[in-house]
Amino acid sequence: MTAQDTIRARARELLENGEVTTFIGWESGRFENQTTPLVITDASDADKLVCNEYCVNTLAKYARDVVTRGKVGMVVRGCDSRGIVRLINDQVINREDVYLIGVGCAGVRDRKTGELLKKCAECRHGDPVICDEMAGDAAGRPQPSERFKEVHEVELMTQPERSRYFEGVYAKCIRCYACRDVCPCCTCRECFVDQRRENWVGKQNNVAENRFYSLTRVMHIADRCIECGECERACPMGLPLMKLNRKVIKDLNDLFGEFESSMTLDEEPGKLITYDLVDCEEFM
Ligand code: SF4
Ligand code: SF4
Ligand code: SF4
């Protein structure tokens, strides 16, 4: 029995037995090797579910809104499961709101080129960090050798070079907010960029205001980012968003000791929302 067969069978059972009200997975898309997220409430739709190397979307963010309908069943790989841990640890959902069917993941591929996605080449945890049952075996994929390779490249630039580089990045941003919408850490019901108050945040599409948006978002999620790479994958302008995310994560690792967010349900509170007398204050 393949993992996909198990997922279909278990989704059907869970919905039929009323153990979940909704099930989240993927279905085949309109194009060859394309899939899209699928939310079903009827057991007869379970055979639409697919699980293959083209399931590029992570699913965790969908749970935020769907749990209002009752308990949710869903498929989780490493990235999806860490997104769920994030939502639980941020008290957006409860552990008992979700029933998690884990699948081991060796990475997903671009539907046109067949190449492993960048986010998967950089992924450190392909197997679920939490689940209620597994569909198939863990993948046990090897971790990439260097977590902060891209950051080192940026750090080697001179300050003016860095400035020019990031201005070029912010100049291309079209403020579509896809990066925010896919992010399992961006769970505010009303995001700061949607505030209508005058002078709260600039809405114009220019380098200064795009920079303000991007840096504010990076700092909002700095100690919670699960490094899933979804923001960078979803960006229609191809902006290298993980460079900045990982720069901040690397700095936090240097300042507060090595950590990875959202690996367990009992993780310590975020580094930026706690205070300790021995915290580094070299910038003061
Ligand atoms: S980020 Fe990791 S867990 Fe998620 S799809 Fe890619 S390899 Fe799999
Ligand atoms: S990698 Fe991007 S989408 Fe994923 S948690 Fe971090 S900021 Fe959010
Ligand atoms: S997804 Fe890309 S273009 Fe859209 S707001 Fe985010 S950085 Fe800008």
Coordinates of C-alpha atoms and ligand atoms in Angstrom, one line a residue:
M1 CA 0.0 0.0 0.0
T2 CA 1.5 3.4 -1.0
A3 CA 1.4 6.4 1.3
Q4 CA -1.2 7.9 -1.0
D5 CA -3.5 4.8 -0.6
T6 CA -3.1 5.0 3.2
I7 CA -3.9 8.7 3.2
R8 CA -7.1 8.2 1.1
A9 CA -8.2 5.2 3.2
R10 CA -7.6 7.0 6.6
A11 CA -9.2 10.3 5.4
R12 CA -12.3 8.3 4.4
E13 CA -12.4 6.5 7.7
L14 CA -11.8 9.7 9.8
L15 CA -14.6 11.6 8.0
E16 CA -17.0 8.7 8.0
N17 CA -16.5 8.0 11.7
G18 CA -16.9 11.7 12.5
E19 CA -13.5 11.8 14.1
V20 CA -12.7 14.9 12.0
T21 CA -15.0 17.3 10.2
T22 CA -12.5 18.3 7.5
F23 CA -9.5 16.8 5.9
I24 CA -6.7 18.8 4.3
G25 CA -4.3 17.3 1.7
W26 CA -3.5 17.9 -2.0
E27 CA -5.3 17.0 -5.3
S28 CA -4.1 16.9 -8.9
G29 CA -4.2 20.3 -10.5
R30 CA -5.1 21.3 -14.1
F31 CA -1.6 20.9 -15.5
E32 CA 0.7 18.0 -15.7
N33 CA 2.6 17.4 -12.5
Q34 CA 0.7 20.2 -10.7
T35 CA -1.1 19.8 -7.4
T36 CA -3.1 22.2 -5.3
P37 CA -4.2 22.0 -1.7
L38 CA -7.5 20.2 -1.2
V39 CA -10.0 20.7 1.7
I40 CA -12.7 18.1 1.9
T41 CA -15.6 17.5 4.3
D42 CA -17.2 14.5 2.5
A43 CA -15.7 11.0 2.8
S44 CA -16.6 10.3 -0.9
D45 CA -14.0 12.9 -1.9
A46 CA -11.2 11.1 -0.2
D47 CA -10.1 9.4 -3.5
K48 CA -9.3 12.9 -4.9
L49 CA -6.3 13.1 -2.5
V50 CA -2.9 12.7 -3.9
C51 CA 0.6 12.6 -2.3
N52 CA 3.5 12.8 -4.6
E53 CA 6.8 14.7 -5.3
Y54 CA 4.8 17.6 -6.8
C55 CA 2.9 18.5 -3.7
V56 CA 4.8 21.8 -3.3
N57 CA 2.4 23.8 -1.1
T58 CA 2.8 23.4 2.7
L59 CA -0.6 22.9 4.4
A60 CA -0.2 24.2 8.0
K61 CA -1.6 27.7 7.4
Y62 CA -4.9 26.2 6.2
A63 CA -5.5 24.7 9.6
R64 CA -5.8 28.2 11.2
D65 CA -9.1 29.0 9.5
V66 CA -10.5 25.5 9.0
V67 CA -10.4 24.5 12.7
T68 CA -13.4 26.8 13.3
R69 CA -15.5 24.0 11.7
G70 CA -14.3 21.3 14.1
K71 CA -11.4 18.9 14.3
V72 CA -9.2 18.8 11.2
G73 CA -7.4 15.8 9.7
M74 CA -4.3 16.6 7.6
V75 CA -1.2 15.3 6.0
V76 CA 2.1 16.5 7.4
R77 CA 5.7 16.3 6.2
G78 CA 8.5 18.0 8.1
C79 CA 7.6 21.5 7.1
D80 CA 3.8 21.1 7.5
S81 CA 4.3 19.6 11.0
R82 CA 6.6 22.3 12.1
G83 CA 4.0 24.9 10.9
I84 CA 1.4 23.1 13.0
V85 CA 3.7 23.1 16.0
R86 CA 4.1 26.9 15.4
L87 CA 0.3 27.4 15.3
I88 CA -0.1 25.4 18.5
N89 CA 2.8 27.0 20.4
D90 CA 1.5 30.5 19.4
Q91 CA -1.9 29.4 20.8
V92 CA -3.7 29.9 17.4
I93 CA -5.0 26.3 17.5
N94 CA -5.0 23.5 20.1
R95 CA -3.2 20.2 19.7
E96 CA -6.6 18.4 20.0
D97 CA -7.9 20.4 17.1
V98 CA -5.9 18.4 14.6
Y99 CA -5.3 14.8 13.7
L100 CA -2.0 14.5 11.8
I101 CA -1.1 11.8 9.3
G102 CA 2.6 11.9 8.8
V103 CA 4.5 11.2 5.6
G104 CA 8.3 11.0 5.2
C105 CA 9.5 13.5 2.6
A106 CA 12.6 13.4 0.4
G107 CA 11.7 16.8 -1.2
V108 CA 9.4 18.0 -3.9
R109 CA 10.0 19.1 -7.4
D110 CA 9.3 21.9 -9.9
R111 CA 6.6 20.6 -12.2
K112 CA 8.2 22.0 -15.3
T113 CA 11.9 21.2 -14.8
G114 CA 11.6 18.2 -12.4
E115 CA 14.3 19.8 -10.3
L116 CA 14.3 19.6 -6.5
L117 CA 12.9 22.9 -5.1
K118 CA 15.4 25.2 -3.4
K119 CA 13.4 25.1 -0.2
C120 CA 13.7 21.3 -0.2
A121 CA 17.4 21.3 -1.0
E122 CA 17.8 23.5 2.1
C123 CA 15.4 21.6 4.3
R124 CA 16.8 20.1 7.5
H125 CA 13.7 18.1 8.6
G126 CA 11.8 16.1 5.9
D127 CA 10.1 13.8 8.4
P128 CA 7.2 15.1 10.7
V129 CA 8.3 16.3 14.1
I130 CA 4.8 15.4 15.4
C131 CA 2.0 13.3 14.1
D132 CA -0.7 10.8 15.3
E133 CA 0.2 8.1 12.8
M134 CA 2.5 7.6 9.8
A135 CA 1.5 6.7 6.3
G136 CA 4.5 4.8 5.2
D137 CA 8.1 5.1 6.4
A138 CA 10.2 8.1 7.4
A139 CA 12.4 9.3 4.6
G140 CA 15.4 10.1 6.8
R141 CA 16.8 12.5 4.2
P142 CA 20.3 13.8 4.9
Q143 CA 20.6 17.4 6.2
P144 CA 22.2 20.0 3.9
S145 CA 25.8 20.7 5.0
E146 CA 25.5 24.4 5.6
R147 CA 22.4 26.1 7.0
F148 CA 23.7 29.7 6.6
K149 CA 25.6 29.5 3.2
E150 CA 23.5 32.3 1.6
V151 CA 23.9 34.5 4.7
H152 CA 27.7 34.2 4.5
E153 CA 27.6 35.4 0.9
V154 CA 25.7 38.5 2.1
E155 CA 28.0 39.1 5.1
L156 CA 31.0 39.1 2.7
M157 CA 29.6 42.2 0.9
T158 CA 30.7 45.6 1.9
Q159 CA 28.0 47.8 3.5
P160 CA 27.4 49.8 0.3
E161 CA 27.2 46.6 -1.7
R162 CA 24.7 45.2 0.8
S163 CA 22.7 48.3 0.6
R164 CA 22.6 48.3 -3.2
Y165 CA 21.8 44.6 -3.2
F166 CA 18.8 44.9 -0.9
E167 CA 17.5 48.1 -2.5
G168 CA 17.4 46.1 -5.8
V169 CA 15.4 43.5 -4.0
Y170 CA 12.9 45.9 -2.4
A171 CA 12.6 47.7 -5.8
K172 CA 11.1 44.6 -7.3
C173 CA 8.6 43.8 -4.5
I174 CA 5.0 44.4 -5.8
R175 CA 3.4 44.2 -2.2
C176 CA 1.2 41.3 -3.1
Y177 CA 1.7 39.8 0.4
A178 CA 1.9 36.2 -0.9
C179 CA 4.9 35.8 1.4
R180 CA 2.7 36.7 4.4
D181 CA -0.2 34.7 3.3
V182 CA 1.6 31.4 3.1
C183 CA 3.7 31.9 6.3
P184 CA 2.6 29.8 9.3
C185 CA 4.1 32.4 11.6
C186 CA 2.0 35.3 10.1
T187 CA -1.2 34.5 12.0
C188 CA -2.4 37.9 13.1
R189 CA -6.1 38.3 12.1
E190 CA -5.3 41.9 11.1
C191 CA -1.8 42.3 9.8
F192 CA 0.0 45.6 10.4
V193 CA 0.0 46.2 6.7
D194 CA -3.8 46.1 6.6
Q195 CA -4.2 48.8 9.2
R196 CA -6.1 51.8 7.9
R197 CA -4.8 54.3 10.5
E198 CA -3.1 57.2 8.8
N199 CA 0.7 57.1 9.0
W200 CA 0.7 53.6 10.5
V201 CA 2.4 52.0 7.5
G202 CA 3.0 53.3 4.1
K203 CA 1.0 51.6 1.3
Q204 CA 2.9 53.0 -1.6
N205 CA 5.0 50.6 -3.8
N206 CA 8.4 52.2 -3.5
V207 CA 11.8 51.0 -2.1
A208 CA 11.4 52.8 1.3
E209 CA 7.9 51.5 2.1
N210 CA 8.6 48.0 0.6
R211 CA 11.7 47.8 2.9
F212 CA 9.7 48.8 5.9
Y213 CA 7.1 46.1 5.1
S214 CA 9.8 43.4 4.6
L215 CA 11.9 44.3 7.6
T216 CA 8.9 44.6 9.9
R217 CA 7.7 41.1 8.8
V218 CA 11.1 39.6 9.2
M219 CA 11.4 40.9 12.8
H220 CA 7.8 39.8 13.6
I221 CA 8.6 36.2 12.8
A222 CA 12.4 36.2 13.6
D223 CA 12.5 33.8 16.5
R224 CA 9.5 31.7 15.2
C225 CA 10.4 31.2 11.5
I226 CA 10.4 27.5 10.7
E227 CA 12.6 28.0 7.6
C228 CA 10.1 26.3 5.4
G229 CA 11.0 28.6 2.5
E230 CA 7.4 28.9 1.5
C231 CA 7.6 32.8 1.4
E232 CA 10.4 32.6 -1.1
R233 CA 8.7 29.9 -3.2
A234 CA 5.4 31.8 -3.3
C235 CA 7.0 35.2 -4.2
P236 CA 5.9 36.0 -7.8
M237 CA 8.9 38.3 -8.2
G238 CA 11.4 35.6 -7.2
L239 CA 12.9 37.7 -4.4
P240 CA 15.5 35.9 -2.2
L241 CA 13.5 36.2 1.0
M242 CA 15.3 33.4 2.9
K243 CA 18.6 35.4 2.8
L244 CA 17.1 37.9 5.2
N245 CA 15.1 35.4 7.3
R246 CA 18.2 33.3 7.8
K247 CA 20.4 36.3 8.5
V248 CA 18.2 37.2 11.5
I249 CA 18.0 33.6 12.6
K250 CA 21.8 33.3 12.4
D251 CA 22.2 36.5 14.5
L252 CA 19.8 35.1 17.1
N253 CA 21.8 31.8 17.1
D254 CA 25.0 33.8 17.6
L255 CA 23.5 35.9 20.4
F256 CA 21.4 33.4 22.3
G257 CA 22.8 29.9 21.4
E258 CA 21.8 27.5 18.6
F259 CA 18.1 26.9 18.2
E260 CA 15.6 25.8 15.6
S261 CA 12.0 27.0 16.0
S262 CA 9.0 24.8 16.2
M263 CA 10.6 21.4 16.7
T264 CA 8.6 20.4 19.8
L265 CA 5.4 21.4 21.6
D266 CA 7.3 22.3 24.8
E267 CA 9.9 24.6 23.2
E268 CA 11.2 27.5 25.2
P269 CA 9.5 30.9 24.6
G270 CA 10.9 32.9 21.7
K271 CA 14.2 34.6 22.2
L272 CA 12.8 38.0 21.4
I273 CA 9.9 37.9 23.8
T274 CA 11.9 36.9 26.9
Y275 CA 14.5 38.8 28.9
D276 CA 17.4 37.4 30.8
L277 CA 20.0 39.2 32.9
V278 CA 22.8 37.4 31.0
D279 CA 21.5 38.4 27.5
C280 CA 24.1 39.9 25.3
E281 CA 23.8 43.7 25.1
E282 CA 26.8 44.5 23.0
F283 CA 24.6 46.9 20.9
M284 CA 23.7 49.1 24.0
Ligands
SF4_1 S1 10.6 21.7 2.9 FE1 11.3 19.7 3.6 S2 9.5 18.6 4.4 FE2 8.8 20.3 3.2 S3 8.4 19.5 1.2 FE3 10.6 20.3 1.2 S4 11.9 18.5 1.8 FE4 9.7 18.0 2.3
SF4_2 S1 10.5 30.4 5.8 FE1 9.1 32.1 5.2 S2 7.1 31.2 5.1 FE2 8.4 29.8 6.3 S3 8.1 30.4 8.4 FE3 9.9 31.5 7.7 S4 9.1 33.5 7.0 FE4 7.3 32.1 7.2
SF4_3 S1 5.6 37.8 -2.1 FE1 7.4 38.9 -3.0 S2 6.5 40.6 -4.2 FE2 4.8 39.8 -2.8 S3 4.9 41.1 -1.0 FE3 6.2 39.4 -0.6 S4 8.3 40.0 -1.2 FE4 6.8 41.4 -2.2

